[in-house]
Amino acid sequence: MPDPVRIEADYLIETAFDPAEAAAVMAGEQSSGTFVAVPGETPELKARSAARVETVRIIDEVPGPSLPRAGVPSGSAPAYRRAFVTLSWPLENIGPSLPNLVATIAGNLFELKAFSGLRILDVRLPSAFADKYGGPKFGMAGTRKLSGVHGRPLIGTIIKPSVGLTAEATGDLVGVLADARIDFIKDDELQADGPACPFEDRVSAVMKAVNRAADKTGKKTMVAFNLTGEIDEMKRRHDFVLAKGGTCVMASLISVGYAGIVELARHTELPLHAHRNGWGALTRAPSLGWSFAAWSKLWRLAGCDHLHVNGLANKFSEADESVIASARSLRDPLFETAPMVAVPVFSSGQTIRQAAGTWAALKSPDLIFTAGGGVVAHPMGVAAGVEALIEAWEAAMSDVAIETRAESSPALAAALDAYPA
């Protein structure tokens, strides 16, 4: 369990130096150390505020440096070793401050010459952070209550084209999707508040279509409106969505930043759908950056209800094993008394073909499964696309082969032909 008075972070390091010495350099850089002794850097100060090296465990040796411009010891041919390292800091250094936590565990250390690789693997926080930050307000339970979907994943899609549609055209498209009884629709991250499709005009047109479909079908589709912007803009946009009867808002995490998401989450009365666009720059190099498990813990703490995790057989570079590990990590409790569990959102090239594999890996229906072409490109139309995805998930959760379920489902049978394995 987390130490009640210390912050802990785990790292994968790669270095040509003694890993224990390199870890000590990390600890000094990220707390009270300086590269030469200076007045004021007293033993008493170090005892009170220095980061502590808790663990150094050598993993293996690699043939060469993963990153450029890494330093090497003088006088001998360098040998590059990887090691697992845990550092800890006194909570008193920063208090329960999320922005300053990021500076502490992920600051200048990436630039230190001692390292040819450095990656944050995990973080454990004192309960004081749970006392200050509320975490997700809605999570899966709140999302199910607002969407009316129980016992299976929410089936969703994304508005495409991402930009270029007017507010009226966006409303028309949402009307088609809502009439097809889709559970969830999200704005693309590129659509925000441009002159061609102003935010308030788009929300008004979309909610008119959603409400009209709900009157007809009895089902109100959840729409995640992208309100990414400056803090006051996002608050105003949230209030407008709420006033129009909307049930979800969306923000781009890296664009808005920790302080912005914290403030938005405290303000919101709707689930916060968190988009991770830009995440690849933080993780694609395996010896640099963040693991999703560590990174997403901070966004869960900030108050995000839904977090994107990519999808199986996706169009990006991420392996299926990484996608599943990311999704599972969102169920790991942050604190014993405050789990702060978030909803994984699967996307990127998803169709009926990924339902069985996703279910087999998670054994949980508590997720949002979004498909663009996997819904709207169904040969029998959008309603059949929604039906086929629901059928595929119901088959997976019942351990029935998708081909067997398709024998009694024309929509699913047509999808099998349209989306080959």
Coordinates of C-alpha atoms in Angstrom, one line a residue:
M1 CA 0.0 0.0 0.0
P2 CA 1.1 3.6 -0.5
D3 CA 3.3 5.2 2.2
P4 CA 1.2 7.8 4.0
V5 CA 4.0 10.3 4.1
R6 CA 6.0 9.5 1.0
I7 CA 5.5 9.7 -2.8
E8 CA 6.9 6.7 -4.7
A9 CA 7.6 6.2 -8.4
D10 CA 9.1 3.3 -10.3
Y11 CA 11.3 3.7 -13.4
L12 CA 13.0 1.7 -16.0
I13 CA 16.5 3.2 -16.5
E14 CA 19.3 2.5 -19.0
T15 CA 22.8 3.7 -18.2
A16 CA 26.5 3.2 -18.9
F17 CA 27.2 4.1 -15.3
D18 CA 26.7 2.1 -12.2
P19 CA 22.9 1.9 -11.9
A20 CA 23.0 2.7 -8.2
E21 CA 25.0 5.8 -8.8
A22 CA 22.8 6.8 -11.7
A23 CA 19.7 6.4 -9.5
A24 CA 21.4 8.6 -6.9
V25 CA 21.8 11.3 -9.6
M26 CA 18.1 11.1 -10.3
A27 CA 17.2 11.4 -6.7
G28 CA 19.4 14.5 -6.3
E29 CA 18.2 16.2 -9.4
Q30 CA 14.6 15.8 -8.4
S31 CA 14.9 17.0 -4.9
S32 CA 17.6 18.7 -2.8
G33 CA 20.8 17.9 -4.7
T34 CA 23.0 20.1 -6.8
F35 CA 25.8 19.1 -9.2
V36 CA 28.3 20.9 -6.8
A37 CA 27.8 21.6 -3.1
V38 CA 26.4 25.1 -2.4
P39 CA 25.7 27.1 0.7
G40 CA 22.4 26.0 2.3
E41 CA 22.7 22.4 1.1
T42 CA 23.2 21.1 4.6
P43 CA 23.0 17.6 6.0
E44 CA 19.8 18.6 7.9
L45 CA 18.2 19.8 4.7
K46 CA 19.0 16.6 2.9
A47 CA 17.7 14.5 5.7
R48 CA 14.5 16.4 5.6
S49 CA 13.9 16.8 1.8
A50 CA 16.1 14.6 -0.3
A51 CA 14.6 11.9 -2.5
R52 CA 15.5 8.4 -1.4
V53 CA 16.6 5.5 -3.6
E54 CA 14.4 2.7 -2.4
T55 CA 15.2 0.0 -5.0
V56 CA 17.8 -0.7 -7.7
R57 CA 17.5 -4.0 -9.5
I58 CA 19.6 -4.7 -12.6
I59 CA 17.5 -6.3 -15.4
D60 CA 19.9 -6.9 -18.3
E61 CA 22.6 -5.5 -20.6
V62 CA 21.9 -3.9 -24.0
P63 CA 24.3 -3.6 -26.9
G64 CA 24.1 0.1 -27.2
P65 CA 22.4 3.3 -26.0
S66 CA 18.7 3.7 -26.8
L67 CA 18.9 7.5 -26.8
P68 CA 21.5 10.0 -28.2
R69 CA 23.9 12.1 -26.3
A70 CA 24.1 9.9 -23.2
G71 CA 27.2 10.2 -21.1
V72 CA 29.7 7.4 -20.5
P73 CA 32.3 6.8 -17.8
S74 CA 35.8 7.8 -18.8
G75 CA 38.6 5.3 -19.2
S76 CA 36.8 2.2 -20.4
A77 CA 34.4 0.9 -23.0
P78 CA 30.8 1.6 -21.9
A79 CA 28.5 -1.2 -21.0
Y80 CA 24.8 -0.2 -21.1
R81 CA 22.6 -1.8 -18.4
R82 CA 18.9 -1.5 -17.7
A83 CA 17.6 -1.5 -14.2
F84 CA 14.3 -1.2 -12.2
V85 CA 14.5 1.8 -9.8
T86 CA 12.2 3.1 -7.2
L87 CA 12.5 6.6 -5.8
S88 CA 10.6 8.2 -3.0
W89 CA 10.0 11.8 -1.8
P90 CA 8.7 13.3 1.4
L91 CA 5.1 14.5 0.9
E92 CA 6.3 17.7 2.7
N93 CA 8.4 18.6 -0.4
I94 CA 5.3 19.6 -2.4
G95 CA 2.2 18.7 -0.5
P96 CA -0.7 17.0 -2.3
S97 CA -0.3 19.1 -5.5
L98 CA -0.9 17.3 -8.8
P99 CA 1.0 19.8 -11.0
N100 CA 4.0 19.8 -8.7
L101 CA 3.9 16.0 -8.5
V102 CA 4.5 15.9 -12.2
A103 CA 7.5 18.2 -11.9
T104 CA 8.8 16.0 -9.2
I105 CA 8.5 12.5 -10.7
A106 CA 8.8 13.5 -14.4
G107 CA 10.9 16.7 -14.6
N108 CA 14.5 17.2 -15.7
L109 CA 15.5 13.6 -15.1
F110 CA 14.7 12.7 -18.7
E111 CA 17.5 15.0 -19.8
L112 CA 20.3 13.8 -17.5
K113 CA 23.4 12.7 -19.3
A114 CA 23.8 9.7 -17.0
F115 CA 20.9 8.0 -18.9
S116 CA 20.5 6.5 -22.3
G117 CA 16.9 5.5 -21.4
L118 CA 14.4 6.4 -18.7
R119 CA 10.7 5.5 -18.4
I120 CA 8.2 6.0 -15.7
L121 CA 6.5 2.7 -14.9
D122 CA 4.2 3.4 -11.9
V123 CA 3.5 5.8 -9.1
R124 CA 2.0 5.4 -5.6
L125 CA 0.7 8.4 -3.7
P126 CA -0.1 9.2 -0.1
S127 CA -3.8 9.4 0.8
A128 CA -3.5 13.1 1.2
F129 CA -3.9 13.3 -2.6
A130 CA -7.2 11.4 -2.4
D131 CA -8.3 14.0 0.3
K132 CA -7.6 16.9 -2.1
Y133 CA -8.6 15.4 -5.5
G134 CA -12.0 13.7 -6.0
G135 CA -11.2 11.5 -8.9
P136 CA -14.0 10.5 -11.4
K137 CA -17.4 11.7 -10.4
F138 CA -19.4 9.3 -12.6
G139 CA -17.3 6.4 -13.7
M140 CA -19.1 3.4 -15.1
A141 CA -22.1 3.5 -12.8
G142 CA -22.8 7.1 -13.6
T143 CA -22.3 6.6 -17.3
R144 CA -24.7 3.6 -17.3
K145 CA -27.3 5.6 -15.4
L146 CA -27.2 8.5 -17.9
S147 CA -27.0 6.3 -21.0
G148 CA -29.5 3.7 -19.9
V149 CA -27.1 0.9 -21.0
H150 CA -26.7 -2.0 -18.6
G151 CA -25.0 -5.4 -18.8
R152 CA -22.9 -4.8 -21.9
P153 CA -20.5 -2.2 -23.3
L154 CA -21.7 1.1 -24.6
I155 CA -21.5 0.9 -28.4
G156 CA -20.4 4.2 -29.9
T157 CA -19.0 6.0 -32.9
I158 CA -17.2 9.2 -33.8
I159 CA -18.4 12.1 -35.9
K160 CA -16.6 11.9 -39.3
P161 CA -15.5 13.9 -41.2
S162 CA -13.8 15.4 -38.1
V163 CA -13.9 18.9 -39.6
G164 CA -15.7 20.5 -42.5
L165 CA -19.3 19.7 -41.5
T166 CA -21.5 22.6 -40.5
A167 CA -23.4 22.5 -37.2
E168 CA -26.6 21.7 -39.1
A169 CA -24.9 18.8 -41.0
T170 CA -23.5 17.5 -37.8
G171 CA -26.9 17.5 -36.2
D172 CA -28.3 15.7 -39.2
L173 CA -25.7 13.0 -38.9
V174 CA -26.3 12.6 -35.2
G175 CA -30.0 12.3 -35.9
V176 CA -29.3 9.3 -38.2
L177 CA -27.1 7.7 -35.5
A178 CA -29.6 8.4 -32.7
D179 CA -32.5 7.0 -34.7
A180 CA -30.4 3.9 -35.0
R181 CA -30.4 3.7 -31.2
I182 CA -26.6 4.0 -30.8
D183 CA -25.5 4.4 -27.2
F184 CA -22.7 6.9 -27.5
I185 CA -21.3 9.4 -29.9
K186 CA -18.2 11.6 -29.5
D187 CA -16.9 14.6 -31.2
D188 CA -13.5 14.1 -33.0
E189 CA -10.7 15.8 -31.1
L190 CA -10.2 18.1 -34.1
Q191 CA -13.7 19.5 -33.8
A192 CA -14.0 22.2 -31.2
D193 CA -15.3 25.8 -31.8
G194 CA -14.2 26.7 -35.3
P195 CA -16.0 29.5 -37.3
A196 CA -17.4 26.9 -39.7
C197 CA -19.0 24.9 -36.9
P198 CA -19.4 27.0 -33.7
F199 CA -19.6 25.1 -30.5
E200 CA -23.0 26.4 -29.3
D201 CA -24.5 26.0 -32.8
R202 CA -23.3 22.4 -32.9
V203 CA -24.5 21.5 -29.5
S204 CA -27.9 23.0 -30.2
A205 CA -28.3 21.2 -33.5
V206 CA -27.0 17.9 -32.0
M207 CA -29.2 18.0 -28.9
K208 CA -32.3 18.8 -31.0
A209 CA -31.6 15.6 -33.0
V210 CA -30.9 13.6 -29.9
N211 CA -34.0 14.7 -28.1
R212 CA -36.1 14.2 -31.2
A213 CA -34.8 10.6 -31.6
A214 CA -35.3 10.0 -27.8
D215 CA -39.0 11.0 -28.1
K216 CA -39.4 8.5 -30.9
T217 CA -37.3 5.6 -29.6
G218 CA -37.3 6.1 -25.9
K219 CA -33.5 6.0 -25.9
K220 CA -31.4 9.1 -25.3
T221 CA -28.0 8.8 -26.9
M222 CA -25.0 10.1 -24.9
V223 CA -22.9 12.6 -26.8
A224 CA -19.4 13.7 -25.7
F225 CA -19.1 17.3 -26.8
N226 CA -15.5 18.4 -27.3
L227 CA -15.2 21.6 -25.2
T228 CA -11.4 21.7 -25.2
G229 CA -10.2 25.3 -24.7
E230 CA -9.1 27.7 -22.0
I231 CA -10.5 27.1 -18.5
D232 CA -13.3 29.8 -18.6
E233 CA -14.3 28.7 -22.1
M234 CA -14.6 25.1 -21.0
K235 CA -16.7 26.0 -18.0
R236 CA -19.1 28.1 -20.2
R237 CA -19.3 25.3 -22.8
H238 CA -20.0 22.7 -20.1
D239 CA -22.8 24.9 -18.7
F240 CA -24.3 25.2 -22.2
V241 CA -24.2 21.5 -22.8
L242 CA -25.9 20.9 -19.4
A243 CA -28.6 23.5 -20.2
K244 CA -29.3 21.8 -23.5
G245 CA -29.8 18.4 -21.8
G246 CA -26.5 16.9 -22.8
T247 CA -25.0 14.1 -20.8
C248 CA -21.3 14.1 -21.5
V249 CA -18.4 16.4 -22.2
M250 CA -14.9 15.7 -23.7
A251 CA -11.5 17.3 -23.4
S252 CA -8.1 16.7 -24.8
L253 CA -5.8 16.0 -21.9
I254 CA -2.4 17.1 -23.2
S255 CA -3.9 20.3 -24.7
V256 CA -5.6 21.3 -21.5
G257 CA -3.1 20.1 -18.9
Y258 CA -3.4 18.9 -15.4
A259 CA -4.5 22.2 -13.8
G260 CA -7.1 22.7 -16.5
I261 CA -8.6 19.2 -16.2
V262 CA -8.7 19.4 -12.4
E263 CA -10.6 22.7 -12.6
L264 CA -13.0 21.3 -15.3
A265 CA -13.6 18.1 -13.4
R266 CA -14.5 20.1 -10.2
H267 CA -16.9 22.2 -12.2
T268 CA -18.6 19.6 -14.3
E269 CA -21.9 18.0 -13.6
L270 CA -21.5 15.6 -16.5
P271 CA -19.1 12.7 -17.1
L272 CA -15.7 13.8 -18.4
H273 CA -14.6 11.9 -21.5
A274 CA -10.8 12.2 -21.7
H275 CA -9.1 12.0 -25.1
R276 CA -5.4 11.2 -25.1
N277 CA -4.4 12.6 -28.5
G278 CA -0.6 13.3 -28.4
W279 CA 0.0 10.4 -26.1
G280 CA 2.2 8.6 -28.7
A281 CA 4.9 11.2 -28.2
L282 CA 5.1 10.3 -24.5
T283 CA 5.3 6.5 -24.9
R284 CA 6.2 5.2 -28.4
A285 CA 9.9 4.9 -27.6
P286 CA 10.1 2.0 -25.2
S287 CA 13.1 3.4 -23.3
L288 CA 11.6 6.9 -22.8
G289 CA 8.5 8.5 -21.4
W290 CA 5.6 7.0 -19.5
S291 CA 3.8 3.8 -19.2
F292 CA 0.0 4.2 -19.5
A293 CA -0.6 2.8 -16.1
A294 CA 1.4 5.6 -14.4
W295 CA 0.2 8.4 -16.7
S296 CA -3.4 7.5 -16.5
K297 CA -3.3 7.3 -12.7
L298 CA -2.7 11.1 -12.6
W299 CA -5.6 11.8 -15.0
R300 CA -7.9 9.6 -12.9
L301 CA -6.9 11.5 -9.8
A302 CA -7.6 14.7 -11.7
G303 CA -11.2 13.6 -12.3
C304 CA -11.5 11.9 -15.7
D305 CA -14.4 9.4 -16.0
H306 CA -13.5 7.9 -19.4
L307 CA -10.0 7.3 -20.8
H308 CA -9.0 6.2 -24.3
V309 CA -6.8 3.0 -24.5
N310 CA -6.7 2.4 -28.2
G311 CA -8.1 -0.9 -29.5
L312 CA -7.1 -4.4 -30.6
A313 CA -5.7 -4.7 -34.1
N314 CA -5.7 -0.9 -34.2
K315 CA -4.5 1.4 -37.0
F316 CA -1.7 2.8 -34.8
S317 CA 1.6 1.3 -33.7
E318 CA 0.5 0.0 -30.3
A319 CA 0.5 -3.8 -29.7
D320 CA -2.6 -5.6 -28.5
E321 CA -0.8 -6.6 -25.3
S322 CA -0.2 -2.9 -24.5
V323 CA -3.8 -2.0 -25.2
I324 CA -5.1 -4.7 -22.8
A325 CA -2.6 -3.8 -20.1
S326 CA -3.7 -0.2 -20.4
A327 CA -7.4 -1.1 -20.1
R328 CA -6.8 -3.4 -17.1
S329 CA -4.7 -0.7 -15.3
L330 CA -7.8 1.6 -15.2
R331 CA -9.3 -0.9 -12.7
D332 CA -6.4 -0.9 -10.4
P333 CA -7.3 1.1 -7.3
L334 CA -5.4 4.3 -6.6
F335 CA -6.1 4.2 -2.9
E336 CA -7.6 1.6 -0.6
T337 CA -10.5 3.9 0.3
A338 CA -10.8 5.7 -3.0
P339 CA -10.2 3.4 -6.0
M340 CA -10.9 6.1 -8.6
V341 CA -11.7 3.5 -11.3
A342 CA -12.1 4.9 -14.8
V343 CA -13.9 3.6 -17.9
P344 CA -11.7 2.3 -20.8
V345 CA -12.6 3.6 -24.2
F346 CA -11.7 1.3 -27.1
S347 CA -11.3 2.9 -30.6
S348 CA -9.2 2.9 -33.7
G349 CA -10.3 0.6 -36.5
Q350 CA -12.7 -1.4 -34.3
T351 CA -15.4 -3.6 -35.7
I352 CA -17.3 -6.8 -34.8
R353 CA -14.0 -8.6 -35.1
Q354 CA -12.5 -7.2 -32.0
A355 CA -15.4 -7.9 -29.6
A356 CA -14.4 -11.5 -28.7
G357 CA -10.8 -10.7 -28.1
T358 CA -11.5 -7.7 -26.0
W359 CA -14.0 -9.7 -23.9
A360 CA -11.6 -12.6 -23.5
A361 CA -8.8 -10.2 -22.2
L362 CA -11.0 -8.2 -19.8
K363 CA -13.9 -10.4 -18.9
S364 CA -15.8 -7.2 -18.2
P365 CA -18.5 -5.3 -20.0
D366 CA -17.6 -2.1 -18.3
L367 CA -16.2 -0.2 -21.3
I368 CA -17.1 2.0 -24.2
F369 CA -16.5 0.4 -27.6
T370 CA -16.4 3.0 -30.4
A371 CA -16.3 2.2 -34.1
G372 CA -16.4 4.6 -37.0
G373 CA -16.6 2.5 -40.2
G374 CA -17.5 -0.4 -38.0
V375 CA -20.9 1.2 -37.6
V376 CA -21.6 3.7 -40.4
A377 CA -20.1 1.6 -43.2
H378 CA -22.3 -1.5 -42.5
P379 CA -23.8 -2.6 -45.9
M380 CA -27.3 -2.7 -44.4
G381 CA -27.1 0.8 -42.9
V382 CA -26.3 2.4 -39.5
A383 CA -29.0 0.7 -37.5
A384 CA -27.7 -2.7 -38.7
G385 CA -24.2 -1.6 -37.8
V386 CA -25.2 -0.9 -34.2
E387 CA -27.2 -4.1 -34.0
A388 CA -24.3 -6.1 -35.4
L389 CA -21.9 -4.7 -32.7
I390 CA -24.3 -5.4 -29.9
E391 CA -24.8 -9.0 -31.3
A392 CA -21.1 -9.5 -31.5
W393 CA -20.6 -8.4 -27.9
E394 CA -23.5 -10.5 -26.6
A395 CA -22.1 -13.5 -28.4
A396 CA -18.6 -12.9 -26.9
M397 CA -20.0 -12.5 -23.4
S398 CA -22.0 -15.8 -23.8
D399 CA -18.9 -17.6 -25.2
V400 CA -20.7 -18.2 -28.5
A401 CA -18.7 -18.1 -31.7
I402 CA -19.6 -15.0 -33.7
E403 CA -20.2 -17.2 -36.8
T404 CA -22.8 -19.2 -34.8
R405 CA -24.6 -16.1 -33.6
A406 CA -24.6 -14.7 -37.2
E407 CA -26.7 -17.7 -38.3
S408 CA -29.7 -16.0 -36.7
S409 CA -28.7 -12.4 -37.2
P410 CA -28.7 -11.0 -40.8
A411 CA -27.0 -7.8 -39.5
L412 CA -24.1 -9.7 -38.0
A413 CA -23.8 -12.0 -41.0
A414 CA -23.6 -9.0 -43.3
A415 CA -20.9 -7.5 -41.0
L416 CA -18.8 -10.7 -41.2
D417 CA -18.7 -10.3 -44.9
A418 CA -18.1 -6.5 -44.8
Y419 CA -15.3 -6.7 -42.1
P420 CA -13.2 -9.7 -43.0
A421 CA -10.8 -11.1 -40.4

